[in-house]
XYZ file of C-alpha atoms in Angstrom:
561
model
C 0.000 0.000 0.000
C 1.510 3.576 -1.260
C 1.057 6.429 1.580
C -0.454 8.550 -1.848
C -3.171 6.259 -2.278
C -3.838 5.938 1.797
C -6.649 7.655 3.700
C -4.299 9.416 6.479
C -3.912 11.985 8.790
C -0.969 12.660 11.333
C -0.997 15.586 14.003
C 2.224 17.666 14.818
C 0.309 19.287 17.547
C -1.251 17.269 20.927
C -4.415 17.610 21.387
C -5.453 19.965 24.369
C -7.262 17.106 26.258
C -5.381 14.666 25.336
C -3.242 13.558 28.732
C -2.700 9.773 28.461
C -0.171 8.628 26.143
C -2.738 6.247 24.035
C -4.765 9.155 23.588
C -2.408 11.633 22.578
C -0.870 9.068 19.603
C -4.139 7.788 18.430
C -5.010 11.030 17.636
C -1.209 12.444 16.433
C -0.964 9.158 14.611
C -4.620 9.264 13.060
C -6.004 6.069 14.207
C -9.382 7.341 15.877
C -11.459 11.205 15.369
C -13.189 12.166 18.509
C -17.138 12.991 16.882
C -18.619 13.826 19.764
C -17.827 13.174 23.611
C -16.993 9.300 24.262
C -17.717 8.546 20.926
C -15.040 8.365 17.728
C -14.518 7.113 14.425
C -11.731 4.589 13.196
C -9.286 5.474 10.470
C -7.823 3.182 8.507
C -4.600 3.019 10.817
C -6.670 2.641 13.818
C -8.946 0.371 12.225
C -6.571 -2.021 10.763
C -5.174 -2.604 14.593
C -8.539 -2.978 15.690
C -9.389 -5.975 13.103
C -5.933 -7.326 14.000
C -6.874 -7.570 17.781
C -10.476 -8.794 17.190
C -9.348 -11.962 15.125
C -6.487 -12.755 17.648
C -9.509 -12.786 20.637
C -11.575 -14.701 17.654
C -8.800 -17.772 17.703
C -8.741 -17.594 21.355
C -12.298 -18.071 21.667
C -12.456 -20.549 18.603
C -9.755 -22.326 20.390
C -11.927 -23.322 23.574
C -14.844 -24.094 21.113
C -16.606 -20.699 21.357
C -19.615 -20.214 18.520
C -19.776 -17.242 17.176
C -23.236 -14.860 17.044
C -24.501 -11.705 16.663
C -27.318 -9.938 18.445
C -28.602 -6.621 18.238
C -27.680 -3.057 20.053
C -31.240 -1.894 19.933
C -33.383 -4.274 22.329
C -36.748 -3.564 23.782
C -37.217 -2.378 27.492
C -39.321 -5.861 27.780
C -36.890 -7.606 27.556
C -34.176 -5.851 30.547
C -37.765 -5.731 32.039
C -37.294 -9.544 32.434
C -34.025 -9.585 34.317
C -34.678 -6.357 36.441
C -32.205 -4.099 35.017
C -34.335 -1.640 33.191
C -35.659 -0.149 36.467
C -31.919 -1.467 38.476
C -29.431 0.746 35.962
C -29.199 4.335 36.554
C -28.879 6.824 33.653
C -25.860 5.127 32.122
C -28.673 2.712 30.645
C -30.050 4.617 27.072
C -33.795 4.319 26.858
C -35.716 5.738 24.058
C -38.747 5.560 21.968
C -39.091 3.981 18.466
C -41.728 5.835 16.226
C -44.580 3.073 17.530
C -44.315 4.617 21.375
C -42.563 1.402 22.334
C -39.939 1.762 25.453
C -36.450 0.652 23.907
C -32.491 0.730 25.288
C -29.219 0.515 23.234
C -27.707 -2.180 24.897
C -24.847 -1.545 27.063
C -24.568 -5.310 27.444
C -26.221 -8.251 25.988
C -26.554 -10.616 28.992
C -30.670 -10.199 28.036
C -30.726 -10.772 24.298
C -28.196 -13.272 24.992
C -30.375 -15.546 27.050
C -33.555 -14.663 25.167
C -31.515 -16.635 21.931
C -30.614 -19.489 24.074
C -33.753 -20.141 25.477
C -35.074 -20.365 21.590
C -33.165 -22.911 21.252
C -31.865 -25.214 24.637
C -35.053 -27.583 25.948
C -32.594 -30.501 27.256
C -29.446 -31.148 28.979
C -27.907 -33.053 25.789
C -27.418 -29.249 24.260
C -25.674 -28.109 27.100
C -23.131 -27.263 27.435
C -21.919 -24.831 24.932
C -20.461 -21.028 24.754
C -21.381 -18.247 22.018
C -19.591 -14.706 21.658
C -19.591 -11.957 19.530
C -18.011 -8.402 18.669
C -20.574 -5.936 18.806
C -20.809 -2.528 19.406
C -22.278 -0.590 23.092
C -23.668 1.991 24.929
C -22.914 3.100 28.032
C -24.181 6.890 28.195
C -20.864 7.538 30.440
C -21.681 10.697 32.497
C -17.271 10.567 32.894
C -15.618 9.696 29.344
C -11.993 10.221 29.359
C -8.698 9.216 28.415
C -9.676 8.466 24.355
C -10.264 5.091 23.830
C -9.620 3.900 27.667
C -13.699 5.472 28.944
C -15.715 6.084 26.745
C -19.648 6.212 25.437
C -19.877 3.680 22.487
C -17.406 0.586 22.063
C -16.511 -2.555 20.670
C -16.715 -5.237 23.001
C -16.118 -9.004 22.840
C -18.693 -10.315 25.143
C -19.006 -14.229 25.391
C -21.536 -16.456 27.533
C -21.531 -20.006 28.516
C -24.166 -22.362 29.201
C -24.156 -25.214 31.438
C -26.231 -27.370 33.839
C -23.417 -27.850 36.523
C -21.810 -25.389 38.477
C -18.288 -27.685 38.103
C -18.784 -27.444 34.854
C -19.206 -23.815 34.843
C -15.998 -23.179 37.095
C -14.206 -25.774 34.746
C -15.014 -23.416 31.208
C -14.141 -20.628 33.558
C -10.520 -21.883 33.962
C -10.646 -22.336 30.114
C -11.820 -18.669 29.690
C -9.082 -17.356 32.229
C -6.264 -19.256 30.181
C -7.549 -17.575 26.865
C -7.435 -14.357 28.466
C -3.758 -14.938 29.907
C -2.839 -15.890 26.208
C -4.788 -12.754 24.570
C -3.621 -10.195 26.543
C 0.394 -11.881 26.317
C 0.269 -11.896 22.361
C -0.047 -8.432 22.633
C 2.584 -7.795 25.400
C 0.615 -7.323 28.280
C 1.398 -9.419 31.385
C -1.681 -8.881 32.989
C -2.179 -8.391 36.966
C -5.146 -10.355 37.673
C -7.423 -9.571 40.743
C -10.806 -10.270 42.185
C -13.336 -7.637 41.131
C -16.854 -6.437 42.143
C -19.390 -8.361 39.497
C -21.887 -4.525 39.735
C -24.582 -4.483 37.317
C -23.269 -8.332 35.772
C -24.439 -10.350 39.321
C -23.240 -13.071 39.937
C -20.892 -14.371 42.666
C -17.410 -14.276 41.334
C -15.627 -12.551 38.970
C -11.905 -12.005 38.017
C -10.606 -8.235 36.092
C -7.633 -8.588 34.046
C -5.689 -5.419 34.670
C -2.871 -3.911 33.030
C -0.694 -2.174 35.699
C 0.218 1.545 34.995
C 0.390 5.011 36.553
C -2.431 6.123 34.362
C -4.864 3.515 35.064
C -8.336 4.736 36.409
C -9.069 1.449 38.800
C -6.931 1.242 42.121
C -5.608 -2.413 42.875
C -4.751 -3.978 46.178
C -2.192 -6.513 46.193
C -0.081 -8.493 48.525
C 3.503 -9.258 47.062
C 4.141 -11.926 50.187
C 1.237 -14.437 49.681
C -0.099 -12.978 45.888
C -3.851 -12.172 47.847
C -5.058 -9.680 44.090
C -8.331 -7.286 44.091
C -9.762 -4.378 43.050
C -9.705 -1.766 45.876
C -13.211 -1.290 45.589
C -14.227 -4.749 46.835
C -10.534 -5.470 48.416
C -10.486 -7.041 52.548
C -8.480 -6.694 55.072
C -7.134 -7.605 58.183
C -8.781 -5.645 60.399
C -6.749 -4.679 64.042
C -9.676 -2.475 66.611
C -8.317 -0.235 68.918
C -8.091 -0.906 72.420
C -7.834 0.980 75.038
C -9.199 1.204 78.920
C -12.256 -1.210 78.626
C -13.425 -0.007 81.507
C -13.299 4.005 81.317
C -16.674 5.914 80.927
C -17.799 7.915 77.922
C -17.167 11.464 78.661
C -17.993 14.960 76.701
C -15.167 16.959 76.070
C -14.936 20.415 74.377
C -13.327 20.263 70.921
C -13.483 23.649 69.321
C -12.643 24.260 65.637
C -11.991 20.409 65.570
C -14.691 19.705 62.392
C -12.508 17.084 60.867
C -10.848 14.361 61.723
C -7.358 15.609 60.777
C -7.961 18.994 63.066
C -9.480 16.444 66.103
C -6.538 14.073 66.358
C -4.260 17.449 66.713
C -6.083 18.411 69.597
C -6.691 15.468 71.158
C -3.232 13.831 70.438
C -4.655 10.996 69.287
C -4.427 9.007 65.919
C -6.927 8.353 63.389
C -7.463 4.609 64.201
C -8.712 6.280 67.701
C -11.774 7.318 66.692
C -15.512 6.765 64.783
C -16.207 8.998 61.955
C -19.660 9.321 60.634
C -20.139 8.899 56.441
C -23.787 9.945 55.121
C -25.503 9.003 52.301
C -29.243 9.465 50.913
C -30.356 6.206 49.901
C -33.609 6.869 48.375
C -34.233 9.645 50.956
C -33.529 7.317 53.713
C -30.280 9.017 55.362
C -27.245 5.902 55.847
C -24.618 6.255 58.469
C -21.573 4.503 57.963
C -19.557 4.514 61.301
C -15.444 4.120 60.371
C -11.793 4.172 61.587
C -10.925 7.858 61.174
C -7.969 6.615 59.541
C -10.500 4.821 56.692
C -12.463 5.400 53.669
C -16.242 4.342 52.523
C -15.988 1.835 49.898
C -19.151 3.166 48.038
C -19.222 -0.154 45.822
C -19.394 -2.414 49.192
C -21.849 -0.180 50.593
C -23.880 -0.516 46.970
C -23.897 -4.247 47.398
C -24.814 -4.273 50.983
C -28.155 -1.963 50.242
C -28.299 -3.203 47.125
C -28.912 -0.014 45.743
C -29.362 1.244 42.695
C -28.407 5.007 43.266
C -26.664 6.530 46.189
C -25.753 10.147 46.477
C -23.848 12.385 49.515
C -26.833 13.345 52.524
C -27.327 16.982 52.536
C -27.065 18.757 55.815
C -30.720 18.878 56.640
C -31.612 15.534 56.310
C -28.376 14.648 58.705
C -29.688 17.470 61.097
C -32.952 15.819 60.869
C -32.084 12.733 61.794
C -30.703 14.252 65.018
C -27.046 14.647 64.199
C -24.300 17.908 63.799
C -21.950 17.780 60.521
C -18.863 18.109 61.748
C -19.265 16.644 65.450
C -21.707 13.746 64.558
C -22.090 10.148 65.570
C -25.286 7.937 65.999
C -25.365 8.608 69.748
C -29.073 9.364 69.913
C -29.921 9.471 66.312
C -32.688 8.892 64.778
C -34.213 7.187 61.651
C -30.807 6.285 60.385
C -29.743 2.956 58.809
C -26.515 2.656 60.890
C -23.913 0.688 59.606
C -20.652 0.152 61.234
C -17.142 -1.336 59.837
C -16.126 -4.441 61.003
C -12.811 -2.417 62.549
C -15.224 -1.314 65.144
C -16.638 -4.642 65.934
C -14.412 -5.009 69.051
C -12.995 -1.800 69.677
C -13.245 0.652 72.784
C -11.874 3.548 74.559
C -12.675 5.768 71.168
C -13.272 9.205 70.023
C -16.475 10.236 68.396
C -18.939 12.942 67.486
C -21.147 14.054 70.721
C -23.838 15.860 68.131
C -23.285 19.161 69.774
C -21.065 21.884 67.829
C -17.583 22.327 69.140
C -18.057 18.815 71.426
C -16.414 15.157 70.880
C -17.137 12.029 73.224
C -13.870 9.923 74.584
C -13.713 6.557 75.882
C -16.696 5.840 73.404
C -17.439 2.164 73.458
C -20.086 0.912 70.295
C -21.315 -2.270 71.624
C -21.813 -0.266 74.736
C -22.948 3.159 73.793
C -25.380 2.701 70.278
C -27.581 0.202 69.265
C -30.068 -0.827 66.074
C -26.489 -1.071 64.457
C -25.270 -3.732 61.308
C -21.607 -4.714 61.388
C -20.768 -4.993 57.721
C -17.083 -4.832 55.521
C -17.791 -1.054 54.487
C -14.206 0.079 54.820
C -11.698 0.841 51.588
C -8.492 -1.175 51.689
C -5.442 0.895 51.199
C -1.651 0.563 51.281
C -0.524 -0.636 54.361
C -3.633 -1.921 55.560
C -2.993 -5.815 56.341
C -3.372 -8.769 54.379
C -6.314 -11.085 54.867
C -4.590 -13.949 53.614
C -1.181 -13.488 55.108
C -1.276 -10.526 57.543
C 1.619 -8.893 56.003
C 0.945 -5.190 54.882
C -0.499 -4.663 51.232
C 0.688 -2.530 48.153
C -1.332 -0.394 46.091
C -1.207 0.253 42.341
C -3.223 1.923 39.350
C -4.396 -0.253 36.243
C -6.470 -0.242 33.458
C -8.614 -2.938 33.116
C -8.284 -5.244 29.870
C -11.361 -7.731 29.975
C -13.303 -9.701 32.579
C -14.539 -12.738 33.495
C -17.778 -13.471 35.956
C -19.828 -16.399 37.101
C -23.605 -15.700 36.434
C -24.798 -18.626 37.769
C -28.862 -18.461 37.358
C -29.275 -14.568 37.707
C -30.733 -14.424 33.821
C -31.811 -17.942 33.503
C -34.484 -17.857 36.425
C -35.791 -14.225 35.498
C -36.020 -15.216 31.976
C -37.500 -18.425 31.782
C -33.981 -20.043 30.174
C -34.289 -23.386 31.489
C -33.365 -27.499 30.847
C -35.135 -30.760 31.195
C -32.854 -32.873 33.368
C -32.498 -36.790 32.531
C -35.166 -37.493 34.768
C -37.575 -34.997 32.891
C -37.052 -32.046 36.010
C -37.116 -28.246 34.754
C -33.768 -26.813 35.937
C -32.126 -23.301 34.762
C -28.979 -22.962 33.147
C -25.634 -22.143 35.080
C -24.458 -19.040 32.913
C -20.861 -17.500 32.798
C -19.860 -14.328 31.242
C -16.831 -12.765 30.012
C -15.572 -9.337 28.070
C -13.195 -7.764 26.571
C -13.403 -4.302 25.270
C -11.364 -4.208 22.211
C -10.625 -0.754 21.502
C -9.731 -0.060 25.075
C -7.362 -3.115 24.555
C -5.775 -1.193 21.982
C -5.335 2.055 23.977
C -3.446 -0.290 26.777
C -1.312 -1.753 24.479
C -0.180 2.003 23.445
C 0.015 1.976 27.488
C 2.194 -0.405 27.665
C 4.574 -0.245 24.722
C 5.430 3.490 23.538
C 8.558 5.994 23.431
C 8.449 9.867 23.253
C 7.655 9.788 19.993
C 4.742 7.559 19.464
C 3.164 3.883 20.115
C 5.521 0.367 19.667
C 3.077 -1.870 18.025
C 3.547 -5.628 18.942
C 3.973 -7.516 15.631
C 0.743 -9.415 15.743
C -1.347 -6.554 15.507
C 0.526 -3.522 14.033
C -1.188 -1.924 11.456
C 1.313 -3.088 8.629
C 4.220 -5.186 8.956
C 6.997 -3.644 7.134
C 7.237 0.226 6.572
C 9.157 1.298 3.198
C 10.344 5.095 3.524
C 11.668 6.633 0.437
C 14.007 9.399 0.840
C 15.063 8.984 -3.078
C 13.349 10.579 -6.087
C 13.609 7.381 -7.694
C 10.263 4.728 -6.983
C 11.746 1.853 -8.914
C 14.013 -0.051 -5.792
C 10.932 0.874 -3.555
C 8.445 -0.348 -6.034
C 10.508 -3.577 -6.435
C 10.917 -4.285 -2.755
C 7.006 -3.459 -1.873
C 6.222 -6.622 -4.670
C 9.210 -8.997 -3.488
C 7.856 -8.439 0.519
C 4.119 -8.612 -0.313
C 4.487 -11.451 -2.954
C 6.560 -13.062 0.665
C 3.078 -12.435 2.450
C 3.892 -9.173 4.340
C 1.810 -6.157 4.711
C 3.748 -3.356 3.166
C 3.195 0.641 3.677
C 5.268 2.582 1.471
C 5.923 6.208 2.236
C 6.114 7.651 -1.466
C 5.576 11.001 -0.643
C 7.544 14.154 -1.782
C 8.486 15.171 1.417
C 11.253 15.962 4.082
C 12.899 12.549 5.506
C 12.532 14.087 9.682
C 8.894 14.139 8.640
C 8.767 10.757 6.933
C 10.510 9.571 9.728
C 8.565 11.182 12.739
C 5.127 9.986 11.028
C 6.858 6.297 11.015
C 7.306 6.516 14.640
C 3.446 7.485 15.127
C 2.541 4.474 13.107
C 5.162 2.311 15.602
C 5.170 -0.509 12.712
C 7.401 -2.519 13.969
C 10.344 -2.575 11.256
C 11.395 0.126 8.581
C 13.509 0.366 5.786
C 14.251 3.690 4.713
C 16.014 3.877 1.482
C 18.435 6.902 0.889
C 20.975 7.425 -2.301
C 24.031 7.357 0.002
C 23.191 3.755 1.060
C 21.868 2.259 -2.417
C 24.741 4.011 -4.023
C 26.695 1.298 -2.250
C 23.602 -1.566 -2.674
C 22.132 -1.357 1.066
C 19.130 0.112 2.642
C 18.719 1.326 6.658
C 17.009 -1.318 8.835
C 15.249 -0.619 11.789
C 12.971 -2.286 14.315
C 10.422 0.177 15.835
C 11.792 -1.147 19.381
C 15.346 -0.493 19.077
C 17.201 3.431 18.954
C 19.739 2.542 16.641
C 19.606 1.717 12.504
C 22.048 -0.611 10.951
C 22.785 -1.076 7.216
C 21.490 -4.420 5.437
C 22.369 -5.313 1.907
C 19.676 -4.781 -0.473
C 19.951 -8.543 -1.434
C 19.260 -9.900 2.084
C 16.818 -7.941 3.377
C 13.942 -10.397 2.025
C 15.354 -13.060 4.235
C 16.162 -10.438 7.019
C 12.304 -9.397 7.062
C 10.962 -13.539 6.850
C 13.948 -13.978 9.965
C 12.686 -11.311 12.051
C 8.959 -12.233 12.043
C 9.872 -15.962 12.218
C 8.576 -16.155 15.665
């Protein structure tokens, strides 16, 4: 392929909200065109990579007998009526009207339409079990798109679904489906970090994230590096230690002025944050929550979700705290009222604590929970951090930042009951299918491979899914040597761009290394003058000289493995 006769478009410029390094070279190297917030178009660069990574996830999942399908993006609201999740999915969820009145989405996942096609067909256990996938584009009307590629509104996602009537079978597909991944996300160069994971709007019981691990990553990740113990922060455990102190001593009002926060009380009190009870509020469906925590702790808003089971929760205002008998500032459920009080397992078993007394400028020592409150649930609400300990090991954990790749989840009979997918058993019993589910969004894979594998000057595609092999750059007036080598390396079976344009060799060179192919020849008169061309591999710094003759062979050598 001749650069003239391309569709192409480089940048010399970064884009002003372009931060992360994927999505400042997709757009400088003209692989994706932002259209309108979270949503872009494909160029042919960017397009070609993206065809390249959906086959290699096609022989993965051809490889473990996956059968491929492909199911609409517009679905009716009957049908996520069935499982719940019309009414359970906040805004993110894009519902419309066709022109007949009739209540539809655009899918943001196709759990629903999956199941609807499977119970078409499956009446018996002899047609189980089985898995089908497909590449299809979503919608997720993301209130926070960012990054390019890595959040965004509409995307291409692998999404495949197994079907069985055992849960051993299930978790023995699942190991299948976690090897696959392993293998996907190493053929592009990704080693991926993988960790347990909340399954949110999917259900389920278990479910595994594959995460690549970088400093721009949008996900937080807990991990031990004594005993390997691997999760997202937002579902992550921990070894929880109370504090202790006189068992005995009585609570006690003490004057704390100016002390509003917990950073201001420990400085006036001398005491650290693991000494006392903060109060978190939320309005869960105008009911106001109070989460009761270690000072020296976070909320973990997704455990809290899955506790309530809630489909929406937002920050309590001040007046519905105040009205529930509590001061902002100096509160604690001490003789509150109409609260749903839930308190960290860190506070369990601990005593001798500082807390809100629910009077401005006035904290309570030696408080004592079991002792002082009541109409209380003890619950895992608390965010794991660095440091905090190890539930597995006890040894202190590590914290990092990753993207996440693809994921894999355990249904079990979430869809299958609500929808009516069911089996007749050997001895002629109804039963529903054991589902498992598992995703990949493609074009975010692609923005984590740029991630993962650039240099200053633009991404290092991995050779099984650059956008062409073999770059030919022609610093020469003279097309006949270029023309010549394009036909020998293309009649070999290579992909071959060929930069025939009349232009300066630094900006030749500087679009090559925003197209990160992963070899180029450049051809200059010095070097032909004495029958050799200038070699270089994308990943190296340095060019060497190759005779003309050889570089056929040198080309089928280097992509030999």
């Amino acid at each position: 392929m001749k650069l003239s006769k391309f569709f192409y478009t480089t940048l010399r410029e970064t884009p002003s909200d372009a931060t992360m390094p994927s999505h400042i070279f997709l757009m400088r190297g003209g692989y994706i065109k932002p259209l309108s917030t979270g949503i872009y178009s494909y160029l042919p660069m960017g397009f070609r990579v993206l065809k390249k990574i959906e086959n290699l996830i096609r022989e993965e999942m051809n490889s473990i007998d996956g059968i491929e399908v492909d199911l609409p993006v517009v679905q009716t609201a009957e049908l996520w009526g069935e499982s719940g999740r019309y009414t359970a999915i906040g805004e993110e969820l894009l519902r419309f009207k066709d022109r007949n009145n009739h209540n539809m989405v655009l899918a943001m996942t196709h759990e629903e339409a999956m199941t609807d096609l499977v119970r078409y067909v499956v009446s018996s256990y002899k047609q189980l079990p089985f898995m089908l996938y497909q590449f299809k584009t979503k919608y997720r009307d993301e209130a926070r798109a960012r990054g390019g590629l890595i959040r965004v509104r509409e995307f291409l996602m692998k999404d495949a679904y197994s079907f069985h009537t055992s849960q051993e079978d299930l978790d023995k597909h699942y190991e299948l489906e976690y090897k696959a991944y392993q293998n996907i996300f190493r053929k592009v160069g990704i080693e991926p970090v993988i960790v347990q994971s909340d399954t949110g709007i999917m259900g389920g019981k278990v479910a595994h994230e594959f995460m690549l691990d970088t400093p721009n990553g949008e996900d937080y990740l807990i991990l031990c590096k004594h005993c390997g113990y691997q999760a997202n922060r937002e579902i992550a455990t921990f070894e929880r230690k109370p504090f202790q102190g006189d068992a005995n001593a009585a609570l006690e009002k003490v004057a704390t002025p100016n002390a509003s926060t917990i950073e201001d009380l420990c400085k006036f009190l001398n005491v650290k944050g693991e000494q006392t009870a903060k109060c978190v509020f939320f309005d869960f469906n105008g009911k106001l929550v109070t989460c009761v925590i270690p000072g020296d702790l976070d909320v973990s808003e997704i455990k809290l979700h899955n506790l309530l089971k809630a489909k929406e929760l937002y920050p309590a205002e001040e007046a519905l705290i105040e009205k529930c008998g509590m001061v902002p500032g100096f509160a604690s459920p001490i003789g509150a009222h109409d609260t749903i009080v839930i308190v960290d397992q860190a506070l369990e078993n601990a005593y001798d604590l500082v807390c809100g007394a629910n009077e401005k400028g006035f904290h309570y020592v030696h408080f004592n929970p079991k002792r002082d409150m009541s109409g209380y649930q003890i619950a895992d609400i608390a965010e794991a951090e660095e440091g905090c300990k190890c539930p597995k090991c006890g040894k202190p954990l590590s914290e990092t930042r990753g993207i996440e790749l693809g994921n894999i989840f355990k249904l079990g009979t979430k869809f299958s009951e609500s929808m009516g997918a069911t089996y007749l058993t050997p001895d002629g019993k109804s039963e529903p299918i054991i589902m498992g589910c598992y995703g990949i969004g493609v074009g975010r894979l692609m923005a984590s491979v740029v991630e993962n594998s650039h240099d200053d000057f633009g991404p290092i595609w991995p050779k099984a899914i650059a956008p062409f092999q073999v770059e030919i750059v022609n610093i020469t007036k003279d097309n006949e040597i270029a023309d010549k080598l394009e036909k020998e390396l293309t009649d070999a079976g290579f992909e071959v761009l060929v930069d025939d344009r009349d232009e300066r060799a630094g900006v030749k060179f500087k679009d090559a290394d925003l197209w990160g192919i992963p070899l180029r020849i450049a051809l200059g008169k010095k070097g032909l003058a004495n029958g050799e061309v200038e070699w270089k591999p994308r990943a190296e710094k340095e060019m060497t000289m190759v005779k003309l003759e050889d570089v056929i062979a040198k080309v089928k050598e280097f992509y030999k493995d």
